[in-house]
XYZ file of C-alpha atoms in Angstrom:
327
model
C 142.101 59.546 115.532
C 145.534 60.914 116.367
C 145.910 62.153 119.930
C 147.581 65.588 119.794
C 149.153 67.382 122.754
C 148.991 71.152 122.199
C 151.770 72.337 124.500
C 151.745 75.960 125.640
C 153.102 78.204 128.393
C 156.846 77.972 128.855
C 159.425 79.419 131.211
C 159.852 82.936 129.796
C 157.871 86.186 129.849
C 156.408 85.113 126.508
C 154.283 82.473 128.250
C 151.124 84.616 128.183
C 151.422 84.993 124.406
C 151.986 81.243 124.124
C 148.734 80.587 125.992
C 146.862 82.697 123.452
C 148.561 80.891 120.548
C 147.826 77.516 122.130
C 144.138 78.378 122.465
C 143.946 79.214 118.741
C 145.717 75.983 117.741
C 143.514 73.870 120.036
C 140.343 75.433 118.597
C 141.462 75.117 114.965
C 142.577 71.477 114.950
C 140.201 69.399 112.840
C 138.091 67.233 115.197
C 137.443 64.736 112.386
C 141.148 63.914 112.217
C 142.514 64.735 115.660
C 141.725 64.385 119.331
C 143.510 67.435 120.835
C 144.518 67.961 124.476
C 145.600 71.186 126.196
C 148.962 70.729 127.920
C 150.529 73.470 130.052
C 154.256 73.473 130.759
C 155.516 75.855 133.451
C 158.623 75.764 135.633
C 156.606 74.832 138.703
C 154.490 72.105 137.062
C 153.431 70.340 133.859
C 149.737 69.451 133.564
C 146.811 68.775 131.260
C 143.404 70.448 131.500
C 140.232 68.675 130.408
C 137.038 70.343 129.153
C 135.936 70.876 132.761
C 139.291 72.523 133.584
C 140.273 69.634 135.816
C 144.060 69.268 135.996
C 146.037 66.060 135.456
C 149.784 65.974 136.023
C 152.225 65.043 133.263
C 154.735 62.265 133.886
C 158.037 63.773 132.695
C 159.636 60.345 132.279
C 157.485 59.445 129.279
C 155.167 62.459 128.768
C 152.038 60.502 129.626
C 149.074 61.888 131.568
C 148.747 60.586 135.110
C 145.259 59.548 136.205
C 144.069 58.876 132.648
C 145.444 55.361 132.168
C 148.784 56.935 131.207
C 147.369 58.638 128.124
C 149.992 58.715 125.354
C 150.193 61.171 122.477
C 150.752 60.548 118.763
C 152.215 64.013 118.169
C 153.154 67.183 120.046
C 152.012 70.508 118.617
C 154.591 72.891 120.058
C 153.268 76.426 120.610
C 155.740 77.507 123.301
C 157.523 80.759 122.448
C 160.972 81.185 123.998
C 162.516 78.624 126.324
C 162.109 75.642 126.544
C 159.959 75.300 123.417
C 161.852 77.397 120.878
C 165.491 76.833 121.874
C 165.737 73.080 121.271
C 165.322 71.845 124.853
C 161.866 70.298 124.466
C 162.651 69.170 120.929
C 165.593 67.120 122.229
C 163.407 65.733 125.036
C 160.707 64.568 122.608
C 163.379 63.217 120.268
C 164.654 60.981 123.079
C 161.117 59.816 123.813
C 160.499 59.193 120.087
C 157.354 61.334 120.104
C 156.783 63.335 116.889
C 156.686 67.116 117.371
C 155.922 70.039 115.074
C 158.528 72.531 113.905
C 162.247 72.180 113.329
C 164.650 69.692 114.931
C 166.343 70.412 118.260
C 169.735 71.419 116.787
C 168.145 73.790 114.254
C 165.965 75.297 117.003
C 169.067 75.851 119.128
C 170.922 77.591 116.283
C 168.035 79.874 115.301
C 167.266 80.875 118.900
C 170.919 81.828 119.439
C 171.240 85.118 117.559
C 175.045 84.930 117.357
C 175.034 81.415 115.841
C 172.201 82.263 113.463
C 173.740 85.515 112.198
C 177.181 83.922 111.795
C 175.751 81.078 109.737
C 173.659 83.344 107.508
C 176.582 85.717 106.937
C 178.514 82.700 105.638
C 175.737 82.174 103.074
C 175.903 85.823 101.992
C 172.817 87.157 103.784
C 173.046 90.839 104.794
C 173.114 91.449 108.563
C 173.942 94.385 110.826
C 177.454 94.862 112.249
C 177.548 93.309 115.699
C 179.645 92.809 118.834
C 179.217 89.804 121.147
C 179.648 89.918 124.945
C 179.589 87.308 127.709
C 178.421 88.202 131.213
C 181.191 89.573 133.476
C 183.442 90.041 130.438
C 185.537 93.224 130.618
C 184.713 95.436 127.661
C 185.730 98.774 126.193
C 182.862 101.028 125.141
C 185.051 102.828 122.594
C 186.018 99.551 120.876
C 182.402 98.446 120.628
C 181.065 101.762 119.357
C 183.897 102.137 116.852
C 182.582 98.945 115.274
C 178.794 99.327 115.530
C 178.382 103.109 115.819
C 175.520 105.082 117.355
C 172.647 104.653 117.695
C 172.903 100.926 118.342
C 170.800 98.113 119.758
C 171.744 96.081 122.820
C 169.869 92.788 123.017
C 169.971 89.413 124.802
C 171.509 86.742 122.580
C 168.863 84.129 123.438
C 165.503 85.778 123.955
C 162.365 86.523 121.976
C 159.697 89.219 121.661
C 162.283 92.013 121.985
C 162.591 91.355 125.738
C 165.571 93.130 127.312
C 166.367 95.192 124.201
C 167.479 98.819 124.360
C 168.180 101.381 121.683
C 171.212 103.436 122.699
C 171.790 106.941 121.308
C 174.691 108.104 123.499
C 177.790 106.352 124.828
C 176.906 107.190 128.451
C 173.785 104.977 128.251
C 175.550 101.895 126.889
C 176.482 100.356 130.268
C 172.888 100.481 131.605
C 171.605 98.915 128.386
C 174.183 96.121 128.713
C 173.112 95.445 132.309
C 169.445 95.360 131.272
C 170.156 92.795 128.546
C 172.163 90.641 130.961
C 169.061 90.332 133.163
C 167.539 88.223 130.355
C 170.595 86.248 129.221
C 174.255 85.650 130.038
C 175.193 86.478 126.454
C 174.307 89.670 124.594
C 174.668 91.243 121.154
C 175.326 94.892 120.406
C 174.232 95.681 116.860
C 174.452 98.716 114.607
C 171.208 100.555 113.942
C 169.780 100.018 110.470
C 167.489 102.789 109.297
C 164.809 101.600 106.933
C 161.472 99.862 106.554
C 160.887 96.841 108.821
C 159.037 93.851 107.405
C 158.010 90.412 108.614
C 157.719 87.332 106.399
C 155.891 84.112 107.193
C 157.422 80.992 105.632
C 156.328 77.392 106.107
C 156.607 73.985 104.492
C 153.431 72.587 102.987
C 153.241 69.243 101.203
C 157.000 69.243 100.452
C 156.901 72.809 99.161
C 158.196 75.986 100.818
C 155.482 78.659 100.898
C 156.277 82.367 101.387
C 153.309 84.384 102.655
C 152.399 88.014 101.869
C 154.886 90.382 103.525
C 153.861 92.583 106.468
C 155.258 96.072 107.008
C 155.648 97.016 110.688
C 155.336 100.626 111.825
C 155.909 100.975 115.573
C 154.567 103.896 117.606
C 157.481 103.326 119.993
C 161.156 103.900 119.232
C 161.370 100.376 117.817
C 159.251 97.196 117.564
C 159.543 96.260 121.248
C 157.429 93.967 123.450
C 154.845 96.690 124.101
C 154.528 97.456 120.380
C 154.064 93.787 119.546
C 151.443 92.921 122.128
C 149.794 96.151 123.315
C 148.570 97.465 119.984
C 151.257 100.130 119.692
C 152.214 99.250 116.151
C 150.638 99.367 112.731
C 150.923 96.225 110.636
C 150.233 96.527 106.924
C 149.616 93.296 104.987
C 150.485 93.094 102.197
C 153.319 95.599 102.627
C 153.487 98.490 100.180
C 156.701 97.562 98.385
C 158.034 97.910 94.879
C 157.694 94.565 93.047
C 161.481 94.113 92.722
C 161.964 94.625 96.482
C 159.072 92.301 97.293
C 160.510 89.572 95.061
C 163.951 90.033 96.572
C 162.669 89.660 100.142
C 160.592 86.606 99.242
C 163.627 84.926 97.661
C 165.856 85.737 100.646
C 163.233 84.521 103.143
C 162.998 81.235 101.252
C 166.803 80.928 101.125
C 167.076 81.564 104.874
C 164.494 78.820 105.510
C 166.557 76.423 103.357
C 169.979 77.495 104.709
C 168.824 76.927 108.293
C 167.242 73.587 107.267
C 163.927 74.500 108.872
C 160.518 72.845 108.809
C 157.052 73.836 109.952
C 155.923 77.409 110.594
C 158.411 80.315 110.808
C 158.444 84.099 110.633
C 161.550 86.147 109.813
C 162.203 89.879 110.208
C 164.102 92.207 107.864
C 165.046 95.882 107.536
C 165.104 97.313 104.021
C 168.044 99.732 103.728
C 168.514 101.482 100.370
C 166.505 98.726 98.648
C 168.633 96.004 100.284
C 167.026 93.620 102.831
C 169.025 92.983 106.020
C 168.133 89.948 108.142
C 167.280 90.657 111.803
C 166.033 87.396 113.314
C 163.793 84.384 112.797
C 161.078 82.820 114.956
C 160.618 79.076 114.605
C 157.548 79.135 116.879
C 155.869 82.402 115.850
C 152.756 83.722 117.525
C 149.493 82.171 116.351
C 147.064 84.216 118.419
C 144.247 86.144 116.736
C 146.400 89.304 116.838
C 149.575 87.635 115.556
C 151.133 88.411 112.179
C 151.368 84.870 110.782
C 147.616 84.025 110.895
C 146.824 87.404 109.319
C 149.247 86.658 106.474
C 147.590 83.273 105.975
C 144.193 84.956 105.752
C 145.422 87.434 103.117
C 146.894 84.516 101.160
C 143.578 82.661 101.381
C 145.119 79.696 103.187
C 143.259 77.860 105.950
C 145.021 77.829 109.325
C 143.425 74.460 110.084
C 144.917 72.997 106.909
C 148.375 74.317 107.796
C 148.126 72.834 111.302
C 147.017 69.483 109.860
C 149.927 69.437 107.431
C 152.401 70.250 110.234
C 151.189 67.296 112.288
C 151.245 64.729 109.478
C 154.667 65.947 108.289
C 156.063 65.640 111.840
C 154.755 62.090 112.227
C 156.206 61.045 108.857
C 159.553 62.631 109.720
C 159.820 60.732 113.001
C 158.917 57.445 111.292
C 161.771 57.936 108.798
C 164.389 58.623 111.496
């Protein structure tokens, strides 16, 4: 049987969500095909836990398990949200070690995690996006110039961060500076985007047996001012699957979500977000390691579609192994 390392945790504030996702993946991997192991990656240490919760350290030179005859893995199932699991860092590491890993390649992960790069690329392909202004830390900026481009209200967000961490919605010019400083606490690069008023939806897309599958769309209704971290993970949002959309709008979003997946040359499990403005979908962002916890959107969409999570996980592993063998 294939030895599978389910890696979870990470270096960002999303680590707690990753632990929940990792638990679901570990429990849903088919024991007739795989021998899964729980691997925890944190800044302070990397380790494996056995069934008795005994810890074994991970050798970073070759990603083997110390104290277990240097246990080696046949594939890595990456369930780390944010850095270093969603921004290409771990993908490049496993690429160097020639260990297959689930999800997209390191350069595609880097592009999708960087909002500026991702939006610029998708604009080139004709995908609708909000007007935006990019800032580096310590860069001198003029509030008037920014707001003349994006208008008010606007969103200020870290360029490389997930789960809406560090995001502010700004209604008045006098609050822009504080919002910028808040975003810079999360990243040294930020985006200031125009506010798009409309219906927010989330679309799960994944590759399955050489076919791109688009899942039922979820409408997101936040009790807060926008779909922030609290709304996502503290039950302060209503998620309706399938979303109540006119058939032409639903078809349009499904086609765009599939195009985005192809344009970004992705693989594995993804979830993208859109705002529907006057019957036109506008791309917000994409997650290449979306949440897989029991409360996450992607597993709920799978359930509505009548697709087994275990089967999707199995396909991701076998596809990753085949991909590495070809390279």
